[in-house]
JSON list of C-alpha atoms in Angstrom, two decimals:
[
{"chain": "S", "resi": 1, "resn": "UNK", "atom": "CA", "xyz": [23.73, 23.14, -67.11]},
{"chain": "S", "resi": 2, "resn": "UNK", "atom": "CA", "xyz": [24.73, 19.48, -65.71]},
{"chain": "S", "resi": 3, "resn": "UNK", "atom": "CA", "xyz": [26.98, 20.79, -63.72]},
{"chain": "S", "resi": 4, "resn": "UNK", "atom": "CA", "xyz": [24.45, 23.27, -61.21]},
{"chain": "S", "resi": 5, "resn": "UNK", "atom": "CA", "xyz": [22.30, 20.08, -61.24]},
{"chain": "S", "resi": 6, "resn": "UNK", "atom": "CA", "xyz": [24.72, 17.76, -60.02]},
{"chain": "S", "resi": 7, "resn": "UNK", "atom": "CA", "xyz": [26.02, 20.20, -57.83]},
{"chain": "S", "resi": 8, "resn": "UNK", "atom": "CA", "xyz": [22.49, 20.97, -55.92]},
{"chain": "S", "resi": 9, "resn": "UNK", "atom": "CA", "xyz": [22.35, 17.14, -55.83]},
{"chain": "S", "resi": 10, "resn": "UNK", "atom": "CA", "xyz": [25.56, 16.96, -53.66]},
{"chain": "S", "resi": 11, "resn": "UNK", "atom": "CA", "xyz": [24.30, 19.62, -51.91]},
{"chain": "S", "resi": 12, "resn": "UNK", "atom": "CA", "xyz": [21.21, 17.65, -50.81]},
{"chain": "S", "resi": 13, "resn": "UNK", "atom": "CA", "xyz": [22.83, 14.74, -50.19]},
{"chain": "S", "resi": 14, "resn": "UNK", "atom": "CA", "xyz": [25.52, 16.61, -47.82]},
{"chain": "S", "resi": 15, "resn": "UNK", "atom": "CA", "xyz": [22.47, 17.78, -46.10]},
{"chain": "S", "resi": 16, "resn": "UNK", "atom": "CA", "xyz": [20.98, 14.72, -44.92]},
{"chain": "S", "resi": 17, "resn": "UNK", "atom": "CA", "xyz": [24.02, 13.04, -44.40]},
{"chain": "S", "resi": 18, "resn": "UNK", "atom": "CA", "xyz": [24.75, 15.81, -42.05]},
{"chain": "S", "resi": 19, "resn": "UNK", "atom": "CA", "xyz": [21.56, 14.87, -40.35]},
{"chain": "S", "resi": 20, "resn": "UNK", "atom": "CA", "xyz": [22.11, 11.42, -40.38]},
{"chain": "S", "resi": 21, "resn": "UNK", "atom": "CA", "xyz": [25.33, 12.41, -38.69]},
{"chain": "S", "resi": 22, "resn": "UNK", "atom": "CA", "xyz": [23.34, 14.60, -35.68]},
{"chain": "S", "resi": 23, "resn": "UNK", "atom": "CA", "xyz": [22.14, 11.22, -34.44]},
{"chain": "S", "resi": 24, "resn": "UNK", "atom": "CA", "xyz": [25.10, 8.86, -34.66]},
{"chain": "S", "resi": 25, "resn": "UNK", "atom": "CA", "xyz": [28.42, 9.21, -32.89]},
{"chain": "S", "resi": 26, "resn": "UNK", "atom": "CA", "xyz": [31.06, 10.52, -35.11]},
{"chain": "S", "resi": 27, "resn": "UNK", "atom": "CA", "xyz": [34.39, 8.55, -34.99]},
{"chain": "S", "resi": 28, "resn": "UNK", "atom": "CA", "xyz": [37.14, 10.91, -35.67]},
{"chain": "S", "resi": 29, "resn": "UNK", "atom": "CA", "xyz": [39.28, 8.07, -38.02]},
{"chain": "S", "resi": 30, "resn": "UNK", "atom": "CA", "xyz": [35.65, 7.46, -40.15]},
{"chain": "S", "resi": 31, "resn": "UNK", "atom": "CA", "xyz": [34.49, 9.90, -43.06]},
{"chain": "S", "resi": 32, "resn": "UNK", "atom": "CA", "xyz": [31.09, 8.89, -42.53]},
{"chain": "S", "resi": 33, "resn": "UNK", "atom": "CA", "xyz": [30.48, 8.97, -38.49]},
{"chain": "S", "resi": 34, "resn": "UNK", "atom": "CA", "xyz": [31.46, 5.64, -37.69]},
{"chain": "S", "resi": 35, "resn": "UNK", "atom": "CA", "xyz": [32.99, 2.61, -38.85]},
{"chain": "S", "resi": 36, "resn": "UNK", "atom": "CA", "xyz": [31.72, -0.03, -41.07]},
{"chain": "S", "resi": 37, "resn": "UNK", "atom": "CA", "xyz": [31.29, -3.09, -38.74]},
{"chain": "S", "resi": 38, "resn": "UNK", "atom": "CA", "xyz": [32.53, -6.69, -40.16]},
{"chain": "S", "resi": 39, "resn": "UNK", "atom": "CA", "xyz": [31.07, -8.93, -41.22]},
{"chain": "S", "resi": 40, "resn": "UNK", "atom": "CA", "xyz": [31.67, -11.60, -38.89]},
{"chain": "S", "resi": 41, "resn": "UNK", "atom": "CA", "xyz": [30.61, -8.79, -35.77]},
{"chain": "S", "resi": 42, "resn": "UNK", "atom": "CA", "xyz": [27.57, -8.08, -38.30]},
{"chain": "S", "resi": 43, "resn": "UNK", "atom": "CA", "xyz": [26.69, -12.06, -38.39]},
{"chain": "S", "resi": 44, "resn": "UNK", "atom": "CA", "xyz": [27.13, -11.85, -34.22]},
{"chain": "S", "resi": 45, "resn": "UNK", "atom": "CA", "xyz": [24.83, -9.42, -33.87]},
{"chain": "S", "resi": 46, "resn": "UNK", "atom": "CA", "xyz": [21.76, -10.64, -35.82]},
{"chain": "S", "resi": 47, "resn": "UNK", "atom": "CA", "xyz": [22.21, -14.13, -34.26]},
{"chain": "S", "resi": 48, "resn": "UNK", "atom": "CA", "xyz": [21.85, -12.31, -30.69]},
{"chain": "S", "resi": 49, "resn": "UNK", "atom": "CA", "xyz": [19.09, -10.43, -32.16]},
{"chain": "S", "resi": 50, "resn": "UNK", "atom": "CA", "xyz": [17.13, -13.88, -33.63]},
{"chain": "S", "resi": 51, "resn": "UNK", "atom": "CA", "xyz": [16.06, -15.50, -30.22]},
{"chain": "S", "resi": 52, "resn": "UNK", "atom": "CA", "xyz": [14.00, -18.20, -31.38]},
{"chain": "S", "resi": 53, "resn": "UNK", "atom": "CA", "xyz": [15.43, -21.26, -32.06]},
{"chain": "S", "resi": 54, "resn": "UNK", "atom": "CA", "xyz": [14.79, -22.78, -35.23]},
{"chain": "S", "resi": 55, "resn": "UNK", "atom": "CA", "xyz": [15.24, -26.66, -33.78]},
{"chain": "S", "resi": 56, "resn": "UNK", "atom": "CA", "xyz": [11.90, -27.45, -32.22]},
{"chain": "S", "resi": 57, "resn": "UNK", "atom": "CA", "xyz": [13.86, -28.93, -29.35]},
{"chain": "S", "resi": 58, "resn": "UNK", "atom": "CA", "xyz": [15.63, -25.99, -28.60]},
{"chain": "S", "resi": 59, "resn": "UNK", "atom": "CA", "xyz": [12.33, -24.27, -28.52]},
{"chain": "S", "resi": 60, "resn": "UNK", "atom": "CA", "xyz": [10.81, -26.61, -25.97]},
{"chain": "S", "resi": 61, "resn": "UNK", "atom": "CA", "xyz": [14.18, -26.54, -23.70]},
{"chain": "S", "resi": 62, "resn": "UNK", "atom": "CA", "xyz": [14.11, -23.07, -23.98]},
{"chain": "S", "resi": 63, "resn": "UNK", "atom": "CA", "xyz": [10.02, -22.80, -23.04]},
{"chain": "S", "resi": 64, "resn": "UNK", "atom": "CA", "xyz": [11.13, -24.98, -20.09]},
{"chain": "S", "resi": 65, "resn": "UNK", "atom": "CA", "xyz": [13.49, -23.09, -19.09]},
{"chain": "S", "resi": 66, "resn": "UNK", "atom": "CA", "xyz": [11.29, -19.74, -18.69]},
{"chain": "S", "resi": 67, "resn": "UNK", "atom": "CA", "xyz": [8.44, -22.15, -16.38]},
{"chain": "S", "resi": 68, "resn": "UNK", "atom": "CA", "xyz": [11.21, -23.21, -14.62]},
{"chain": "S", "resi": 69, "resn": "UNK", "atom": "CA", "xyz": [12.55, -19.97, -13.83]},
{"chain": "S", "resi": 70, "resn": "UNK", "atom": "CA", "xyz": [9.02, -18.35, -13.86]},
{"chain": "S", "resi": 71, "resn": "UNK", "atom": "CA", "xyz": [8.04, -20.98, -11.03]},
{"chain": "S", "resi": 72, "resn": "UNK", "atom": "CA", "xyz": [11.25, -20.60, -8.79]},
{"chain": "S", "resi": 73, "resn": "UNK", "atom": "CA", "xyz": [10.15, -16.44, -9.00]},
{"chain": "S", "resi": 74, "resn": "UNK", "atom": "CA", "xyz": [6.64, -17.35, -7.51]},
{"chain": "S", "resi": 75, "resn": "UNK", "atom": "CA", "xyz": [8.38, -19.89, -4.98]},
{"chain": "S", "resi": 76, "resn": "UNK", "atom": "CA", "xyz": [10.43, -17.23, -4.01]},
{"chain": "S", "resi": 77, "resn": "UNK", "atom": "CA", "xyz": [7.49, -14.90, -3.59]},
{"chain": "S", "resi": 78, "resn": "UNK", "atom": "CA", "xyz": [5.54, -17.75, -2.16]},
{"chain": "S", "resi": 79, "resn": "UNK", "atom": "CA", "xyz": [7.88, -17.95, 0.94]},
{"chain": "S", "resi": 80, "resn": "UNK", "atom": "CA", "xyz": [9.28, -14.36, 1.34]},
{"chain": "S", "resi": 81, "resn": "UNK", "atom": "CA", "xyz": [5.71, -12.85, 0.70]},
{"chain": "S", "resi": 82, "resn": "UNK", "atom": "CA", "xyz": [6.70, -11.00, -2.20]},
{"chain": "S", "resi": 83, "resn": "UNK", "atom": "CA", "xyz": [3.57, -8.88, -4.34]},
{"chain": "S", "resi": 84, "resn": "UNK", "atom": "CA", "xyz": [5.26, -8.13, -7.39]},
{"chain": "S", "resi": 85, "resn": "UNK", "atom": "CA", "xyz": [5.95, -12.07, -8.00]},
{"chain": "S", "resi": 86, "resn": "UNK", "atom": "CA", "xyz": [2.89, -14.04, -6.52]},
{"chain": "S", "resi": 87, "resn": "UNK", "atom": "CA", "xyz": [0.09, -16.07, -8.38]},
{"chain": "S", "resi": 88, "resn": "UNK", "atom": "CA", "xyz": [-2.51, -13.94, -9.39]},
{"chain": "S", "resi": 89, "resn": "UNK", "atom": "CA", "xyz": [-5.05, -15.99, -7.12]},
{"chain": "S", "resi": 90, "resn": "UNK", "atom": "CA", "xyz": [-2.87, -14.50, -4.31]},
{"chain": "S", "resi": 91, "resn": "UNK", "atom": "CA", "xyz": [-2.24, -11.03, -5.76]},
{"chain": "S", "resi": 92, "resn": "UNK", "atom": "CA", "xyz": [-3.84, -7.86, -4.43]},
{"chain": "S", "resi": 93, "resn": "UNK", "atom": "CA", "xyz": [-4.95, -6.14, -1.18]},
{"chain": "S", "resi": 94, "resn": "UNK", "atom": "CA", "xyz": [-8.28, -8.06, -0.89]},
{"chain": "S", "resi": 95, "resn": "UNK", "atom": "CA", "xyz": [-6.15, -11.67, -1.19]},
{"chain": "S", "resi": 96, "resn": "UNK", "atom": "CA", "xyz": [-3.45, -9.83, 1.50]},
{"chain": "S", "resi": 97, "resn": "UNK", "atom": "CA", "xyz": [-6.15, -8.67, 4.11]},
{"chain": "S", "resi": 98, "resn": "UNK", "atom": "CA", "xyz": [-7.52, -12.08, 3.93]},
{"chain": "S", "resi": 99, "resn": "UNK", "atom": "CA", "xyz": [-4.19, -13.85, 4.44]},
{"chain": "S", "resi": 100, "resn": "UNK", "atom": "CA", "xyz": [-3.96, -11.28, 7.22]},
{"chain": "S", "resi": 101, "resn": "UNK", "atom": "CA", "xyz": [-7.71, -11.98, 9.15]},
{"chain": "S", "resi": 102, "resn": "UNK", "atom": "CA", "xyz": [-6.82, -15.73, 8.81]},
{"chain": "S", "resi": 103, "resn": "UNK", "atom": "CA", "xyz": [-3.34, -15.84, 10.10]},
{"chain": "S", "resi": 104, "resn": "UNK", "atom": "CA", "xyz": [-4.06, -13.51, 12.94]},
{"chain": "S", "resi": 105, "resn": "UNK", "atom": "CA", "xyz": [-7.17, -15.81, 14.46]},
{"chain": "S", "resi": 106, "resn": "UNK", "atom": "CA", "xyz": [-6.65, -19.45, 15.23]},
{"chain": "S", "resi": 107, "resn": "UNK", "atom": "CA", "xyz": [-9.10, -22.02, 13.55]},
{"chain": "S", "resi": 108, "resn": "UNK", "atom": "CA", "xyz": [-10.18, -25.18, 14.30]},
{"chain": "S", "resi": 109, "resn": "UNK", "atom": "CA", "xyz": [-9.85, -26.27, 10.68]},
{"chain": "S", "resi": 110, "resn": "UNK", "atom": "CA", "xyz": [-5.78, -25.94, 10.47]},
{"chain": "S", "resi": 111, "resn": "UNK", "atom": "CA", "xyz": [-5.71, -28.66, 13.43]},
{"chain": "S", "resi": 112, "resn": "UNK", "atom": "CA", "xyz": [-7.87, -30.99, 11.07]},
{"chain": "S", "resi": 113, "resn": "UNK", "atom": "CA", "xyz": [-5.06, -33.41, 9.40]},
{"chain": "S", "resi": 114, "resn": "UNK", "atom": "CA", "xyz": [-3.03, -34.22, 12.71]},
{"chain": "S", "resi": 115, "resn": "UNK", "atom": "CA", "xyz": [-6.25, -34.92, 14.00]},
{"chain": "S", "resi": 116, "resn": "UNK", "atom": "CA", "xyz": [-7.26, -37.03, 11.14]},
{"chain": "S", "resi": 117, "resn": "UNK", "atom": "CA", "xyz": [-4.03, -38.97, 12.24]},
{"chain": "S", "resi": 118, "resn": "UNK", "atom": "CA", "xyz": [-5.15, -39.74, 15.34]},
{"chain": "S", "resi": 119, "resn": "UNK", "atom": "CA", "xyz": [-8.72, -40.59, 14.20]},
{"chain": "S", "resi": 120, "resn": "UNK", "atom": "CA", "xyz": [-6.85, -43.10, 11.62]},
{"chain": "S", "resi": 121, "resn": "UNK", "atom": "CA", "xyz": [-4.65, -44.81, 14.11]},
{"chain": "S", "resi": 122, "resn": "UNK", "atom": "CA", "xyz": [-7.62, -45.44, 16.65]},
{"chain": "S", "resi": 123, "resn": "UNK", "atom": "CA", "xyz": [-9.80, -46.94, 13.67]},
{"chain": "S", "resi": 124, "resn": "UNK", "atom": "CA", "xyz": [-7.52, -49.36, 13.00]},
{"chain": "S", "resi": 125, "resn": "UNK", "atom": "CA", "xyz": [-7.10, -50.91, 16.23]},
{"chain": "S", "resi": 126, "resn": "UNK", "atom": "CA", "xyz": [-8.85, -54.40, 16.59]},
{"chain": "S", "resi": 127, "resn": "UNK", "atom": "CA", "xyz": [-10.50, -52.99, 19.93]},
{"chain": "S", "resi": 128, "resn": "UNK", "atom": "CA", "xyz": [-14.10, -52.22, 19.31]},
{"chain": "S", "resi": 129, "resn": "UNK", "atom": "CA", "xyz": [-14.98, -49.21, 21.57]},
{"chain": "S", "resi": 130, "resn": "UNK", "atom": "CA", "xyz": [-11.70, -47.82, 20.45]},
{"chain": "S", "resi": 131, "resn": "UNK", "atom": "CA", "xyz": [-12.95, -47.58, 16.72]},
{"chain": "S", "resi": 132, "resn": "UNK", "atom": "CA", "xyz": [-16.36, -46.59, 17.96]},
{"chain": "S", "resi": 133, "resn": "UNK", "atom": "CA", "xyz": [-15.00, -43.67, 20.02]},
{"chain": "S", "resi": 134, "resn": "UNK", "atom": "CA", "xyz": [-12.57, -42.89, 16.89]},
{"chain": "S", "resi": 135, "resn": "UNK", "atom": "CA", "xyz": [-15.79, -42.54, 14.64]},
{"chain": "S", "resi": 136, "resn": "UNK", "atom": "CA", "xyz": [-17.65, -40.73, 17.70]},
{"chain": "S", "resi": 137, "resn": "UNK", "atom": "CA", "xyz": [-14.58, -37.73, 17.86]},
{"chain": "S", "resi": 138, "resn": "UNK", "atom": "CA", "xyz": [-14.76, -37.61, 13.79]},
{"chain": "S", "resi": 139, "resn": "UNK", "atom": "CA", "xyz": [-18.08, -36.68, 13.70]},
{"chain": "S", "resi": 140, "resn": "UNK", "atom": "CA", "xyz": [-17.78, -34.36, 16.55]},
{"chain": "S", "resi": 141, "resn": "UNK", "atom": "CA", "xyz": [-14.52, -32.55, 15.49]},
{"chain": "S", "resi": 142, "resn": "UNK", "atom": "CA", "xyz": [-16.45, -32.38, 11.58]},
{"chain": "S", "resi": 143, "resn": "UNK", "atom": "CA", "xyz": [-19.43, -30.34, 13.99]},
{"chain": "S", "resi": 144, "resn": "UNK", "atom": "CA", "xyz": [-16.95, -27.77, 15.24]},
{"chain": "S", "resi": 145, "resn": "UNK", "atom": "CA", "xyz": [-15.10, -27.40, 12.15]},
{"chain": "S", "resi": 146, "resn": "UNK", "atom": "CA", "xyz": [-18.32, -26.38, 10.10]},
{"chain": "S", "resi": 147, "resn": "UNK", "atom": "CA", "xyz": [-19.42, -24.36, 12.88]},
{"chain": "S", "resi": 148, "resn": "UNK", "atom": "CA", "xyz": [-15.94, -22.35, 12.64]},
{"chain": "S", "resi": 149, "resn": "UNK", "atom": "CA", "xyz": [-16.05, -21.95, 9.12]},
{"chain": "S", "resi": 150, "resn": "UNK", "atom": "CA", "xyz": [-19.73, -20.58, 9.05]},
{"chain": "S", "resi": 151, "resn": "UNK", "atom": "CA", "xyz": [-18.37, -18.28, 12.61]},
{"chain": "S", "resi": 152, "resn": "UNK", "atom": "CA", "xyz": [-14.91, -16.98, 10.51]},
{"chain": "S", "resi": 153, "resn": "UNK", "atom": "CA", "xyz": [-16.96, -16.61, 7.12]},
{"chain": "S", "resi": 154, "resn": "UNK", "atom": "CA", "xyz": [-19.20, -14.27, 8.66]},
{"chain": "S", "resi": 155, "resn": "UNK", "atom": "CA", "xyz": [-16.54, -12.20, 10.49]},
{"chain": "S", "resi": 156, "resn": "UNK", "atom": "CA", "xyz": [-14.73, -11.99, 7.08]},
{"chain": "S", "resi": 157, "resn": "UNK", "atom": "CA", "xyz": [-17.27, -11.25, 5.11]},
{"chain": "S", "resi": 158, "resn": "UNK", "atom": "CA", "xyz": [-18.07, -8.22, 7.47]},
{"chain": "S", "resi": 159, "resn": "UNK", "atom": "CA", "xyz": [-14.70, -7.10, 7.94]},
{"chain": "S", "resi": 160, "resn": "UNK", "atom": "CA", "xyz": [-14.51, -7.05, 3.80]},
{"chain": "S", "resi": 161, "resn": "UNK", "atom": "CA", "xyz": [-17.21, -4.98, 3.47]},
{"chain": "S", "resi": 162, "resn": "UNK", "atom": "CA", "xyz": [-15.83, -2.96, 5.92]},
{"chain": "S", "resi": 163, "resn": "UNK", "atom": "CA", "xyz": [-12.14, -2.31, 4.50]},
{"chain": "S", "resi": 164, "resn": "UNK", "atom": "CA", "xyz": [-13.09, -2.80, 0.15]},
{"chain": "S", "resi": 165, "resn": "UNK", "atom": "CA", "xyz": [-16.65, -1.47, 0.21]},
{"chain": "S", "resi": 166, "resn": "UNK", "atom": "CA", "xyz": [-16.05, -0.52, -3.89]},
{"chain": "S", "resi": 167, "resn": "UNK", "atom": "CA", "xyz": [-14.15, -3.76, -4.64]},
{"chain": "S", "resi": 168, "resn": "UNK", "atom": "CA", "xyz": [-14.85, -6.78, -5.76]},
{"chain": "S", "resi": 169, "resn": "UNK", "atom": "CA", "xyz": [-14.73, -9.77, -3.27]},
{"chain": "S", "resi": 170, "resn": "UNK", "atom": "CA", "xyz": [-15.77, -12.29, -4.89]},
{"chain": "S", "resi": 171, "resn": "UNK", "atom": "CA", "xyz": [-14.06, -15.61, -4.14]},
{"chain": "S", "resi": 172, "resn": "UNK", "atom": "CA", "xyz": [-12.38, -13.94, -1.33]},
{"chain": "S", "resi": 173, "resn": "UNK", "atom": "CA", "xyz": [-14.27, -15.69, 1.87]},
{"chain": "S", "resi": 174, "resn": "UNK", "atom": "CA", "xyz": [-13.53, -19.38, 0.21]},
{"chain": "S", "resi": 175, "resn": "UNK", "atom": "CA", "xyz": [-10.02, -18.44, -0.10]},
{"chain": "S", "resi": 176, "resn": "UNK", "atom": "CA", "xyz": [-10.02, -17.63, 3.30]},
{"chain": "S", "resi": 177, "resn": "UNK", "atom": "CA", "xyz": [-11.60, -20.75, 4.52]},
{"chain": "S", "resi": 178, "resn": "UNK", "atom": "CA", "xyz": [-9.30, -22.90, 2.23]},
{"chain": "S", "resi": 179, "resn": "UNK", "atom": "CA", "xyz": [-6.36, -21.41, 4.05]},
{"chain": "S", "resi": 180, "resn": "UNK", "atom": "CA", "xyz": [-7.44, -22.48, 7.36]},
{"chain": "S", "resi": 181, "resn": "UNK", "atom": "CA", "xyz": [-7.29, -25.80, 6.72]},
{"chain": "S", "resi": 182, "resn": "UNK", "atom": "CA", "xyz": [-4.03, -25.83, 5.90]},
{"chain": "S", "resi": 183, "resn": "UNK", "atom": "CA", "xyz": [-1.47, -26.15, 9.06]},
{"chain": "S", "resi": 184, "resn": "UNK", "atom": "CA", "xyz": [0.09, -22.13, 9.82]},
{"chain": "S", "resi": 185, "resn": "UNK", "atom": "CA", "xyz": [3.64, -23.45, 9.55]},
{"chain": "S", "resi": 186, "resn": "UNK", "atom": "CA", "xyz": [2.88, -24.78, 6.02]},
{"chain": "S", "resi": 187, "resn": "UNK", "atom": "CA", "xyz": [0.96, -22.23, 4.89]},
{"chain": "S", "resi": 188, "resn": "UNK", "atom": "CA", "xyz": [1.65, -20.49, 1.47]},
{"chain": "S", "resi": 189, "resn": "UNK", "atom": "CA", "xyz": [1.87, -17.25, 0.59]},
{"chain": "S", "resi": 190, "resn": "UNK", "atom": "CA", "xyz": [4.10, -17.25, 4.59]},
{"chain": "S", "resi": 191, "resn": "UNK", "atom": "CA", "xyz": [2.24, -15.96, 7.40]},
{"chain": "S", "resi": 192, "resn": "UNK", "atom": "CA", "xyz": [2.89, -12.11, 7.84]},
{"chain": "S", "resi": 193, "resn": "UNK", "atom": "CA", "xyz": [1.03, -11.40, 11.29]},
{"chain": "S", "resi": 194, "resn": "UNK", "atom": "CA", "xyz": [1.27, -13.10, 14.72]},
{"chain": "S", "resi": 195, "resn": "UNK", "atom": "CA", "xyz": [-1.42, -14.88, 16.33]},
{"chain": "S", "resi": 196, "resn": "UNK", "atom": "CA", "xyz": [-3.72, -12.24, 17.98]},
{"chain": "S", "resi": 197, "resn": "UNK", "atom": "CA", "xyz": [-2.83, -9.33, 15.76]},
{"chain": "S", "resi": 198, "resn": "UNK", "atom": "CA", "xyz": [-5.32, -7.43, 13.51]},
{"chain": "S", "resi": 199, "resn": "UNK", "atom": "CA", "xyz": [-5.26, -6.74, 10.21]}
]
């Protein structure tokens, strides 16, 4: 009477552990499929498993450490003109075409700071139609520059409805104008197209 019960017990039991068995490796030298691990290799792994620091400055150097290797990625990006890792203001085929239209055309905007140099310099001098004709070629030079932002803003806003007539755009004429005022060499995300090319 105990003994059939006891019996169907083992039985059970020798059924899931044969199940349990299906999904481990068996070790050949183990009765039970593998090897009881040690402690110390036990302690090992849960410390690899428990990634978060419990010293507050660990944390923080830690945190650090993933901006600073977060930032060197979009660097990285930055100058090889890599999608996957860009900002997400620069991300996507709207932002790319953009980039593209702006590169490919030159602007009267990206010549703005050396000119602002030059403007500076002449200012400064103690001779008076020398600082007048500095202020004159400011004012002149700010004419043409809002002239060729309201000429490129047009053209891009065309040639976006154009290429993404489904998508949104929004934002995407500024950040086209913001990039020409920036010199081509020290643009960021890197120029892809030459000067007269078409996106």
């Amino acid at each position: 009477m105990f003994r059939r019960r006891s019996d169907e017990s083992a039985a059970a039991s020798t059924v899931t552990m044969t199940k349990e068995d299906e999904k481990l490796p068996r070790d050949p030298q183990a009765p039970k499929g593998r090897p009881t691990p040690k402690r110390s290799e036990a302690e090992a792994n849960r410390k690899t498993r428990v990634s978060v620091p419990k010293d507050r400055k660990e944390a923080a150097k830690q945190a650090r450490e993933r901006m600073r290797v977060e930032r060197e990625k979009q660097r990285t990006a930055l100058l090889e003109g890599d999608e996957r890792a860009l900002p997400a203001r620069d991300k996507g085929p709207v932002r790319r075409y953009v980039r593209d239209f702006i590169d490919s055309r030159w602007a009267a905007a990206e010549f703005f700071l050396p000119y602002a140099v030059v403007v500076l310099v002449l200012s400064i001098t103690k001779i008076g139609y020398l600082q007048l004709l500095s202020t004159l070629l400011f004012m002149v030079f700010f004419v043409v520059v809002i002239l060729d932002f309201v000429r490129i803003g047009f053209t891009l806003r065309k040639g976006l409805a154009e290429r993404f007539p489904n998508e949104n755009t929004r934002g995407a004429v500024m950040y086209g104008l913001m990039r020409t005022l920036q010199m081509r060499r020290l643009r960021l995300p890197k120029p892809m197209v030459k000067r007269g090319e078409r996106p």
